[in-house]
Coordinates of C-alpha atoms in Angstrom, one line a residue:
Chain Z
M1 CA -128.3 4.9 -56.3
T2 CA -124.9 5.3 -58.3
T3 CA -123.0 8.4 -56.8
T4 CA -124.4 7.0 -53.5
V5 CA -122.6 2.8 -54.5
A6 CA -119.5 4.8 -56.1
G7 CA -118.7 7.7 -53.5
R8 CA -118.7 4.2 -50.7
A9 CA -116.8 2.3 -52.8
H10 CA -114.7 5.2 -52.9
T11 CA -114.3 5.5 -49.5
A12 CA -114.1 2.0 -48.8
R13 CA -111.0 1.9 -50.6
E14 CA -109.5 5.0 -49.4
R15 CA -109.8 2.6 -46.1
V16 CA -107.2 0.0 -47.4
D17 CA -105.7 1.5 -48.9
T18 CA -105.2 3.4 -46.0
A19 CA -105.3 1.1 -43.9
R20 CA -102.2 -1.0 -46.2
S21 CA -100.0 2.1 -46.4
S22 CA -100.3 4.2 -43.8
P23 CA -98.5 1.5 -41.8
R24 CA -96.5 0.8 -44.0
K25 CA -96.2 4.5 -43.8
R26 CA -95.3 5.0 -40.7
S27 CA -92.8 1.9 -40.7
W28 CA -90.5 3.6 -43.5
A29 CA -90.3 6.7 -41.9
P30 CA -88.1 7.3 -39.1
Y31 CA -85.5 5.5 -41.3
L32 CA -85.9 8.0 -43.8
F33 CA -86.1 10.6 -41.3
I34 CA -82.0 10.0 -39.7
S35 CA -81.2 9.0 -43.2
P36 CA -78.8 12.3 -43.9
F37 CA -77.9 12.0 -40.5
Y38 CA -75.7 8.3 -41.8
L39 CA -75.7 9.0 -45.2
L40 CA -73.4 12.0 -43.8
Y41 CA -72.2 9.8 -40.8
V42 CA -70.9 6.7 -42.8
L43 CA -69.0 9.6 -45.7
F44 CA -67.5 12.4 -43.0
M45 CA -67.0 9.8 -40.1
L46 CA -67.0 6.1 -41.1
I47 CA -64.8 5.6 -44.2
P48 CA -62.6 8.0 -43.0
V49 CA -62.1 6.2 -40.0
A50 CA -61.4 3.0 -41.2
V51 CA -58.8 4.8 -43.9
S52 CA -57.1 6.2 -41.2
L53 CA -56.9 2.8 -39.7
W54 CA -55.7 2.0 -43.5
L55 CA -53.4 4.5 -44.2
S56 CA -52.0 3.6 -40.3
L57 CA -50.1 0.4 -41.2
T58 CA -48.0 2.2 -44.7
E59 CA -45.3 4.2 -45.0
W60 CA -46.6 7.1 -47.5
V61 CA -45.8 11.0 -47.9
G62 CA -48.7 12.1 -49.3
L63 CA -47.5 11.2 -52.6
G64 CA -47.9 8.8 -55.2
T65 CA -48.9 5.2 -53.2
P66 CA -48.8 4.1 -49.6
H67 CA -46.5 1.8 -49.3
W68 CA -47.8 -1.2 -46.8
V69 CA -45.4 -1.2 -44.2
G70 CA -47.2 -3.7 -41.5
L71 CA -47.2 -2.7 -37.3
R72 CA -43.8 -0.7 -37.4
N73 CA -45.3 3.1 -37.7
Y74 CA -46.9 1.3 -33.9
R75 CA -43.8 0.3 -32.9
N76 CA -42.2 4.1 -33.6
L77 CA -44.4 5.6 -31.5
A78 CA -43.3 2.9 -28.6
T79 CA -40.3 4.3 -28.8
D80 CA -41.9 8.1 -29.8
I81 CA -40.6 9.9 -27.1
S82 CA -42.0 12.9 -28.4
F83 CA -45.2 11.3 -29.1
H84 CA -44.4 10.0 -25.2
R85 CA -44.5 13.7 -24.7
A86 CA -47.8 14.6 -26.6
L87 CA -48.5 11.8 -24.4
G88 CA -48.2 12.8 -21.3
N89 CA -49.0 16.8 -22.0
T90 CA -52.7 15.7 -23.0
G91 CA -52.6 14.2 -19.7
V92 CA -52.1 16.5 -18.1
F93 CA -54.4 19.7 -20.0
V94 CA -57.7 16.7 -19.2
L95 CA -56.8 16.9 -15.6
I96 CA -57.0 20.1 -15.5
S97 CA -60.1 20.6 -16.9
V98 CA -61.1 17.2 -15.5
C99 CA -59.5 18.2 -12.0
V100 CA -60.1 22.5 -12.3
V101 CA -62.1 23.7 -14.6
V102 CA -64.9 21.3 -13.7
P103 CA -64.8 22.3 -10.2
L104 CA -64.1 25.7 -10.5
A105 CA -67.7 25.7 -12.7
L106 CA -69.7 24.0 -10.3
L107 CA -67.9 26.1 -7.9
I108 CA -69.4 29.8 -9.3
A109 CA -72.6 27.7 -10.7
Q110 CA -73.6 26.8 -6.8
A111 CA -72.6 31.0 -6.0
L112 CA -75.3 32.1 -9.2
N113 CA -77.9 29.9 -8.3
T114 CA -78.0 32.0 -4.7
R115 CA -81.4 32.6 -3.5
G116 CA -82.7 36.1 -4.5
L117 CA -79.2 36.3 -6.2
R118 CA -79.8 39.5 -8.7
V119 CA -79.8 40.1 -12.6
R120 CA -78.5 36.5 -12.8
D121 CA -79.3 36.1 -16.0
L122 CA -76.1 38.8 -16.8
W123 CA -73.9 37.2 -14.9
R124 CA -74.1 34.0 -16.2
T125 CA -74.4 35.5 -19.7
A126 CA -71.1 37.5 -19.3
Y127 CA -68.6 34.6 -17.6
F128 CA -70.1 32.8 -21.3
V129 CA -68.9 35.3 -23.7
P130 CA -65.1 33.3 -23.5
V131 CA -66.2 31.0 -25.5
V132 CA -68.5 32.6 -27.9
V133 CA -64.3 33.8 -28.4
S134 CA -63.1 31.9 -31.6
P135 CA -59.7 30.5 -30.6
I136 CA -57.7 32.4 -32.5
I137 CA -58.4 34.8 -30.8
V138 CA -57.6 33.7 -27.4
A139 CA -53.7 33.1 -28.3
L140 CA -53.0 35.9 -29.8
V141 CA -54.4 38.6 -27.2
F142 CA -53.4 36.0 -24.0
G143 CA -50.7 36.0 -26.5
L144 CA -50.3 39.7 -25.7
I145 CA -50.9 39.4 -22.3
F146 CA -48.2 36.4 -21.2
D147 CA -45.8 38.7 -22.6
R148 CA -42.7 38.1 -20.5
Q149 CA -40.5 41.7 -21.1
F150 CA -44.5 43.5 -22.1
G151 CA -46.8 41.8 -21.2
L152 CA -50.5 43.2 -19.2
L153 CA -49.9 40.2 -17.1
N154 CA -46.2 40.8 -15.3
S155 CA -46.4 44.4 -15.5
V156 CA -49.9 44.2 -13.1
L157 CA -48.1 41.6 -10.6
R158 CA -45.0 44.7 -11.5
A159 CA -47.5 46.5 -9.8
L160 CA -48.7 44.7 -7.4
F161 CA -46.3 42.6 -6.2
G162 CA -43.0 44.4 -8.2
T163 CA -41.6 42.0 -9.0
G164 CA -43.1 40.5 -12.1
G165 CA -40.4 38.5 -14.7
V166 CA -42.1 35.7 -15.5
D167 CA -41.2 33.3 -17.9
W168 CA -44.9 33.0 -18.7
L169 CA -44.8 31.0 -22.3
G170 CA -41.0 30.5 -22.3
D171 CA -40.4 28.2 -19.2
P172 CA -41.5 24.4 -19.9
G173 CA -43.4 23.9 -16.3
M174 CA -45.5 27.3 -16.5
A175 CA -45.8 27.1 -20.5
K176 CA -48.3 24.0 -19.3
I177 CA -49.8 26.1 -16.3
S178 CA -50.1 29.1 -18.8
I179 CA -52.0 26.6 -21.3
G180 CA -54.5 25.7 -18.5
L181 CA -54.7 29.5 -17.3
V182 CA -56.3 30.1 -21.1
M183 CA -58.1 26.4 -20.9
L184 CA -60.2 28.0 -17.0
W185 CA -60.7 30.8 -18.9
R186 CA -62.2 29.5 -22.0
W187 CA -64.3 27.0 -20.7
T188 CA -65.8 27.7 -16.9
G189 CA -68.2 29.6 -17.5
Y190 CA -69.2 26.7 -20.3
L191 CA -69.2 24.2 -18.4
T192 CA -70.9 27.5 -15.0
V193 CA -74.0 26.9 -18.0
F194 CA -74.8 22.7 -17.7
F195 CA -73.8 22.8 -13.4
L196 CA -77.1 26.2 -12.9
A197 CA -79.1 24.0 -15.3
G198 CA -78.3 21.5 -13.2
L199 CA -78.8 23.4 -9.6
Q200 CA -81.9 25.1 -10.8
A201 CA -83.9 21.4 -11.3
V202 CA -83.3 20.1 -7.8
P203 CA -87.1 20.3 -6.4
K204 CA -86.8 22.7 -3.9
E205 CA -88.8 20.3 -1.2
L206 CA -85.3 17.7 -1.1
Y207 CA -84.3 21.6 0.1
E208 CA -86.9 21.7 2.5
A209 CA -86.8 18.4 3.3
A210 CA -83.1 18.5 4.3
A211 CA -83.7 21.5 6.4
I212 CA -86.2 20.0 8.0
D213 CA -84.0 17.6 9.0
G214 CA -81.7 20.0 10.2
A215 CA -78.7 19.0 7.5
G216 CA -75.6 21.8 7.7
R217 CA -74.9 23.3 4.6
L218 CA -72.5 20.2 3.9
R219 CA -74.0 18.0 4.6
T220 CA -77.8 19.1 2.1
F221 CA -74.5 20.3 -0.3
A222 CA -73.3 15.8 0.3
T223 CA -76.7 14.5 0.3
V224 CA -79.0 16.8 -1.6
T225 CA -76.8 18.7 -4.7
L226 CA -74.7 16.2 -5.8
P227 CA -76.8 13.1 -5.9
A228 CA -79.1 15.1 -7.9
L229 CA -76.9 16.6 -9.9
K230 CA -75.2 13.1 -11.0
P231 CA -76.5 13.2 -14.7
V232 CA -75.3 16.9 -15.4
T233 CA -71.8 16.2 -13.1
A234 CA -71.4 12.5 -15.8
F235 CA -72.5 15.0 -18.9
V236 CA -70.3 17.9 -18.0
V237 CA -67.2 15.3 -17.0
V238 CA -67.4 13.7 -20.6
T239 CA -67.6 16.4 -22.5
S240 CA -64.7 17.7 -21.4
F241 CA -62.5 15.2 -21.3
I242 CA -64.0 14.7 -24.5
G243 CA -62.8 18.0 -25.5
A244 CA -59.7 18.5 -23.5
A245 CA -58.0 15.6 -25.5
Q246 CA -58.3 17.3 -28.6
I247 CA -56.6 20.6 -28.1
F248 CA -54.8 22.0 -30.3
E249 CA -54.9 25.9 -30.8
E250 CA -53.6 26.9 -27.1
P251 CA -50.6 25.1 -27.7
Y252 CA -50.2 25.5 -31.3
L253 CA -50.8 29.4 -31.6
L254 CA -49.6 30.8 -27.8
T255 CA -46.4 28.0 -27.8
G256 CA -45.8 26.2 -30.9
G257 CA -45.7 22.8 -28.6
G258 CA -42.4 24.1 -26.9
P259 CA -40.4 24.7 -25.2
A260 CA -39.0 21.6 -26.1
E261 CA -42.6 19.8 -26.5
S262 CA -43.5 20.7 -23.1
T263 CA -47.3 21.9 -24.4
L264 CA -47.2 19.6 -27.9
S265 CA -50.6 17.8 -27.1
V266 CA -51.6 15.0 -29.4
T267 CA -53.3 16.1 -31.8
M268 CA -50.7 18.6 -33.2
F269 CA -48.1 15.5 -32.9
I270 CA -50.5 14.3 -34.9
Y271 CA -50.6 18.3 -37.7
R272 CA -47.1 18.0 -37.4
A273 CA -46.5 14.3 -38.9
A274 CA -48.5 14.7 -41.2
F275 CA -48.6 18.6 -42.8
Q276 CA -45.0 19.9 -41.6
R277 CA -43.6 16.0 -41.8
Q278 CA -45.0 14.3 -44.4
Q279 CA -45.9 11.4 -42.4
F280 CA -49.4 10.8 -43.0
G281 CA -49.1 6.9 -41.8
Y282 CA -46.7 8.0 -38.7
A283 CA -49.4 10.6 -38.5
A284 CA -53.0 7.8 -38.7
A285 CA -50.8 5.6 -35.9
A286 CA -50.9 9.1 -33.9
A287 CA -54.7 9.1 -34.6
V288 CA -55.2 5.8 -34.1
V289 CA -53.8 5.2 -30.8
L290 CA -55.7 8.9 -29.8
F291 CA -59.4 7.2 -31.1
V292 CA -58.1 4.2 -28.7
V293 CA -57.5 5.8 -26.0
V294 CA -60.8 8.7 -26.0
F295 CA -63.3 6.7 -27.3
G296 CA -62.7 3.8 -24.8
L297 CA -62.2 5.8 -22.4
S298 CA -65.6 7.9 -23.0
T299 CA -67.4 5.1 -24.3
L300 CA -66.6 3.3 -20.9
F301 CA -68.0 6.4 -18.7
N302 CA -70.9 6.9 -20.1
R303 CA -71.6 2.8 -19.5
L304 CA -70.3 3.6 -15.5
L305 CA -73.3 6.5 -16.3
G306 CA -75.7 6.2 -17.5
I307 CA -74.8 8.6 -21.6
G308 CA -76.8 8.4 -24.6
R309 CA -79.8 5.7 -23.4
A310 CA -82.5 7.0 -26.5
T311 CA -84.5 7.4 -24.0
S312 CA -87.8 8.8 -24.0
Chain P
M1 CA -81.4 27.6 -4.4
N2 CA -78.6 28.2 -1.4
T3 CA -79.7 30.3 1.2
P4 CA -76.4 32.3 1.9
T5 CA -75.1 32.4 5.4
R6 CA -75.2 36.0 6.4
T7 CA -70.9 35.9 5.7
G8 CA -71.5 34.4 2.2
R9 CA -74.4 37.2 1.6
I10 CA -71.5 39.7 1.9
L11 CA -68.6 37.9 0.2
L12 CA -70.8 36.3 -2.8
Y13 CA -70.8 39.6 -4.7
P14 CA -67.3 41.0 -4.6
T15 CA -66.3 37.9 -5.9
L16 CA -68.7 37.5 -8.8
V17 CA -67.0 40.5 -9.9
L18 CA -64.1 39.7 -9.3
L19 CA -64.5 36.6 -11.8
L20 CA -66.2 39.0 -13.8
L21 CA -63.5 41.7 -14.0
A22 CA -61.4 37.9 -15.0
F23 CA -63.6 36.7 -17.9
L24 CA -63.8 40.6 -18.7
A25 CA -60.3 41.4 -18.8
P26 CA -58.4 40.2 -21.7
L27 CA -61.2 41.3 -23.8
L28 CA -61.0 44.5 -23.3
W29 CA -58.4 45.0 -22.7
A30 CA -58.0 43.5 -26.8
L31 CA -60.8 46.9 -27.2
S32 CA -58.7 49.8 -26.1
G33 CA -55.6 48.4 -27.4
S34 CA -57.6 48.2 -31.4
F35 CA -58.1 52.2 -30.3
K36 CA -53.8 52.4 -30.0
P37 CA -51.3 53.5 -31.5
R38 CA -49.0 50.9 -31.8
G39 CA -46.5 51.6 -29.4
D40 CA -48.9 52.6 -26.8
I41 CA -50.2 49.0 -26.4
F42 CA -47.7 48.0 -25.0
A43 CA -47.3 51.7 -22.3
H44 CA -46.8 50.9 -18.3
P45 CA -49.4 50.9 -16.5
P46 CA -51.1 49.7 -19.3
E47 CA -54.4 52.4 -20.3
L48 CA -58.1 51.2 -20.4
I49 CA -59.0 54.4 -21.9
P50 CA -56.5 55.0 -25.6
D51 CA -55.3 58.3 -25.6
P52 CA -54.0 59.1 -28.4
F53 CA -57.7 57.5 -29.5
T54 CA -57.5 56.0 -32.6
L55 CA -59.0 54.4 -35.3
H56 CA -56.1 54.1 -37.7
N57 CA -55.8 50.1 -37.0
Y58 CA -59.3 49.2 -38.2
R59 CA -58.8 52.6 -41.5
A60 CA -55.6 49.9 -42.1
L61 CA -56.8 45.9 -41.5
I62 CA -59.9 47.2 -43.7
D63 CA -57.6 49.3 -46.2
D64 CA -54.6 47.7 -47.2
Q65 CA -55.8 43.8 -46.2
P66 CA -57.9 41.4 -47.0
F67 CA -59.9 41.2 -44.2
V68 CA -63.2 41.9 -45.7
R69 CA -62.7 38.7 -47.3
W70 CA -61.4 36.8 -45.3
F71 CA -65.0 37.3 -43.3
V72 CA -67.1 37.4 -46.3
I73 CA -65.6 33.6 -47.0
S74 CA -66.1 32.8 -42.9
T75 CA -69.9 34.1 -42.7
V76 CA -70.8 32.0 -46.1
V77 CA -68.8 29.0 -45.1
A78 CA -70.4 29.7 -40.8
V79 CA -74.4 29.8 -43.0
I80 CA -74.1 27.1 -44.8
A81 CA -73.2 24.5 -41.9
T82 CA -76.1 25.9 -40.4
A83 CA -78.3 25.8 -42.7
V84 CA -77.6 22.4 -43.3
S85 CA -76.8 20.6 -39.9
V86 CA -79.9 22.4 -38.3
F87 CA -81.4 21.1 -40.7
V88 CA -80.6 16.9 -40.6
C89 CA -80.2 17.4 -36.9
A90 CA -83.7 18.2 -37.1
L91 CA -84.9 15.8 -39.1
A92 CA -82.7 13.3 -36.7
G93 CA -84.0 13.7 -33.6
Y94 CA -87.5 14.1 -34.3
G95 CA -87.4 9.9 -35.8
F96 CA -85.3 9.0 -32.8
A97 CA -88.0 11.0 -30.4
K98 CA -90.9 9.7 -31.9
F99 CA -90.9 6.8 -33.8
R100 CA -90.3 3.3 -32.6
F101 CA -89.1 1.5 -35.2
A102 CA -86.0 -1.6 -35.2
G103 CA -82.8 -1.1 -34.6
R104 CA -83.3 2.0 -32.7
R105 CA -81.6 1.6 -29.4
P106 CA -78.1 0.0 -31.3
L107 CA -78.2 3.4 -34.2
F108 CA -79.0 5.8 -31.6
A109 CA -75.9 4.7 -30.1
V110 CA -73.6 5.0 -32.5
M111 CA -74.8 8.0 -33.4
F112 CA -73.9 8.8 -30.7
S113 CA -70.6 7.8 -29.8
S114 CA -69.8 9.4 -32.6
L115 CA -69.3 12.5 -30.2
S116 CA -66.4 10.6 -29.0
I117 CA -64.3 10.8 -32.2
P118 CA -62.0 12.7 -31.9
F119 CA -61.4 15.4 -35.2
A120 CA -58.5 14.7 -35.5
V121 CA -58.6 10.6 -36.0
I122 CA -60.8 12.4 -39.4
L123 CA -58.4 14.8 -40.3
V124 CA -56.1 13.3 -41.9
P125 CA -57.8 10.7 -44.0
L126 CA -61.1 13.6 -45.1
F127 CA -57.6 15.9 -46.0
V128 CA -56.4 12.7 -48.8
I129 CA -60.4 12.2 -49.3
L130 CA -61.3 15.4 -50.6
V131 CA -58.6 17.2 -51.7
K132 CA -56.0 14.4 -52.3
T133 CA -58.9 13.0 -54.5
G134 CA -59.8 16.8 -56.0
L135 CA -63.3 15.2 -54.9
G136 CA -63.6 18.7 -52.7
S137 CA -63.4 22.7 -53.7
P138 CA -62.1 23.6 -50.3
W139 CA -65.8 26.0 -50.7
F140 CA -67.1 22.3 -50.4
A141 CA -65.1 21.3 -47.6
L142 CA -65.0 23.7 -45.3
I143 CA -68.1 23.1 -44.6
V144 CA -67.9 18.8 -44.0
P145 CA -67.3 19.0 -40.7
W146 CA -70.1 20.6 -38.7
V147 CA -73.1 19.4 -41.4
A148 CA -74.3 16.3 -39.1
P149 CA -73.3 16.8 -35.1
A150 CA -74.2 14.4 -32.9
F151 CA -74.9 17.1 -30.2
G152 CA -77.3 18.8 -32.5
I153 CA -79.4 15.3 -32.6
F154 CA -79.4 14.7 -29.0
M155 CA -80.1 17.9 -28.6
M156 CA -82.5 17.9 -31.1
Q157 CA -84.2 14.8 -29.6
Q158 CA -84.3 16.0 -25.6
Y159 CA -86.5 18.7 -26.9
I160 CA -89.0 16.5 -28.6
V161 CA -89.5 14.5 -26.3
Q162 CA -89.9 16.8 -23.7
S163 CA -91.9 19.7 -25.5
V164 CA -93.8 17.8 -28.3
P165 CA -96.9 16.4 -28.0
D166 CA -98.3 12.1 -29.1
S167 CA -101.8 13.9 -29.2
V168 CA -101.0 16.7 -31.2
L169 CA -98.6 14.7 -35.1
E170 CA -102.2 11.6 -33.9
A171 CA -104.4 14.8 -34.9
A172 CA -101.8 16.0 -38.0
R173 CA -102.4 12.1 -39.4
I174 CA -105.7 11.5 -39.1
D175 CA -105.9 15.2 -40.9
G176 CA -103.6 12.3 -43.4
A177 CA -101.4 15.0 -43.1
S178 CA -98.3 12.7 -44.5
E179 CA -95.3 12.1 -42.6
F180 CA -93.5 14.1 -44.0
G181 CA -95.7 17.5 -44.2
I182 CA -95.9 16.8 -40.5
F183 CA -92.5 17.7 -39.8
R184 CA -92.7 20.5 -41.6
R185 CA -96.0 22.5 -40.9
V186 CA -96.0 20.8 -37.3
V187 CA -92.8 19.9 -35.9
L188 CA -90.3 22.5 -37.1
P189 CA -92.2 25.6 -36.3
L190 CA -93.1 23.8 -32.2
L191 CA -88.8 23.2 -31.8
R192 CA -87.7 26.9 -33.1
P193 CA -86.5 28.2 -29.9
A194 CA -84.1 24.8 -30.0
L195 CA -83.6 25.2 -33.3
G196 CA -82.1 28.5 -33.4
A197 CA -79.7 27.3 -29.7
L198 CA -78.2 24.8 -32.1
A199 CA -77.8 27.4 -35.2
V200 CA -76.2 30.4 -33.5
W201 CA -73.7 26.9 -31.9
T202 CA -73.4 25.6 -35.1
F203 CA -73.1 28.9 -36.7
L204 CA -69.7 29.9 -33.6
Q205 CA -68.6 26.5 -34.1
S206 CA -67.5 26.8 -37.9
Y207 CA -66.9 30.5 -37.9
N208 CA -64.2 29.3 -35.1
S209 CA -62.9 26.3 -36.3
F210 CA -58.8 27.5 -37.2
L211 CA -57.7 22.8 -37.5
W212 CA -59.2 22.7 -40.6
P213 CA -59.3 25.4 -41.8
L214 CA -55.8 25.3 -41.3
V215 CA -54.7 22.0 -43.0
L216 CA -57.0 22.6 -45.5
V217 CA -56.5 26.2 -47.2
S218 CA -53.0 26.8 -48.5
D219 CA -54.3 29.2 -52.0
S220 CA -54.1 32.8 -48.9
S221 CA -57.3 34.5 -51.6
Q222 CA -59.3 31.8 -50.2
Y223 CA -58.1 32.5 -46.1
T224 CA -60.6 32.3 -43.9
L225 CA -60.7 35.0 -40.8
P226 CA -58.5 32.8 -38.6
L227 CA -56.5 32.1 -40.4
G228 CA -55.7 35.7 -41.8
L229 CA -55.9 37.1 -38.5
Q230 CA -52.6 34.3 -37.6
T231 CA -50.3 35.9 -41.1
L232 CA -50.9 38.9 -39.3
F233 CA -49.8 37.8 -35.8
V234 CA -46.5 35.9 -37.0
S235 CA -45.4 37.7 -39.8
E236 CA -41.6 39.8 -39.9
Q237 CA -43.2 42.5 -38.3
R238 CA -46.3 41.6 -35.4
Q239 CA -48.3 43.5 -36.7
Y240 CA -50.6 43.6 -32.7
D241 CA -52.4 46.7 -33.7
L242 CA -53.7 45.4 -36.2
V243 CA -54.1 42.0 -34.8
L244 CA -56.1 44.0 -32.3
A245 CA -58.6 45.8 -34.2
G246 CA -59.2 42.9 -36.7
A247 CA -60.4 40.6 -33.1
V248 CA -62.1 42.7 -32.2
L249 CA -64.3 43.2 -35.4
A250 CA -63.8 39.5 -35.8
V251 CA -65.4 38.8 -32.9
L252 CA -67.6 41.8 -32.8
P253 CA -71.0 38.8 -35.0
A254 CA -70.3 36.3 -32.8
V255 CA -70.5 38.2 -29.6
A256 CA -74.3 40.5 -31.4
L257 CA -75.7 36.9 -32.2
F258 CA -75.2 35.1 -29.1
V259 CA -76.6 38.6 -27.4
L260 CA -78.8 38.1 -29.7
L261 CA -80.3 34.4 -28.6
R262 CA -77.9 33.5 -25.5
K263 CA -81.5 32.9 -23.7
Q264 CA -82.3 30.4 -26.3
L265 CA -79.4 28.7 -26.7
L266 CA -77.5 28.9 -22.6
E267 CA -81.0 26.9 -22.6
G268 CA -81.2 24.6 -25.0
L269 CA -77.4 22.9 -24.2
S270 CA -78.1 22.2 -21.2
T271 CA -81.4 20.8 -22.3
G272 CA -80.2 17.5 -23.1
A273 CA -77.4 17.2 -19.9
V274 CA -79.9 18.0 -16.4
K275 CA -81.6 14.6 -17.2
G276 CA -79.0 12.5 -18.9

């Protein structure tokens, strides 16, 4: 008798406890799960961005106390030809990435999506390999390939066409193209993976319906494939934009930003100002400009294209 | 799926093979060059098969250069960064995928928007905070940029939404499991493929990183692999032979890891993008 009562009382209390504690536990749980990220986010992202904003209003050589100068760094940037060049060059790299690399990746994905293609996985893997390779190795190897006198590229051109004196890295126009070629080599396979996954997720029925309607290849591509690829394309365009906007290794290692600053990127400009010229405040101001442009544009793209909402 | 036309079918394989050559030629050339004496690397016309074949470059790299130390530093840093990052991403991804709570949408948006903050923006302040204030040992500072990637959280969230059914979580709750217990014993095992993909990705990012170590590490005894290789390249007598051998050795773990887990990685990467 007593045991039963005690037992019943026990379960009753337990029930009350769970009823009381469980919703509370549930309501705290998600915050506990996401808190490690936000802790790190505040420490290593939010605070640095704030410090960057503050530093950009100071003059500081990296020693002693930063000296408040208000908006002077920004005024200097507005008239700094090197910074204008860096912005322009970075713009060119972004255009190469979005207008050349992305369409090429789509074409390759389209080819890899051909019905009955053998060893699809082998092609996809081989094209992806450059992404796995460290940028320093990419730059070192391409540095040798682009060498004017001894480089592989010129000796292949000489063997094929008899002329091969192209100054790949020494001529301002060619240097930009060479950097673009390296970007193409490095990132095409990576983006192909996204397009291929998108293409394989297109319902077969849509293609069959288009075939029944007598749509040709181009019409099928325009009315079935492209609309179905919209989310992937949006993602790929925004990621390539953000990636190309902060390009550093290729110009730093291949050309050092030259010749005549023709390949100087904004990230290189920031690096040079802070760590080679000890102009920390000036570097921070350039970083804030980069932040405003990249963050503003990609947020705008994301809004327009509907990426990154907490959907489930 | 495309049904190819006849010309398309005829052109398909040659085009794919040409592309394959374009993608792999630089690496094959580096591989072949690493077995040649320095004088032969730039021979005209370039020879694919090294003749004479030599292991001297590899021996010189390992015996005369601190190559092994560079390698160990890079690998240890990458392993720690990967472990921390994968755990943080899985936790947050699960939080966002399986709970409805006040502030979920704005918090998610804040997390996602950090994808659009270029690293160069936090480069200077991070350096100032971690180095100038003496807070961070290089070991700690080297892993910092990789520990909380929004990309990984997004990937995890998408994967969990698609492949962890609510019913399993409810069943575990009725059995009286704690929330963290459910995460550890029920959710994590289900996430294995996505965790593998994210781990490989983070490892490669950290192992291959250049800009942050370049800024951070001034003491040559603490060089990471990319920094070390760079010294061979920019030194007085450009040591092309050693550079190529080092490039081959450095890329081996990355390629091996990729080949082993490529299915997971290639599919995991595109999980989020397809649905948008």
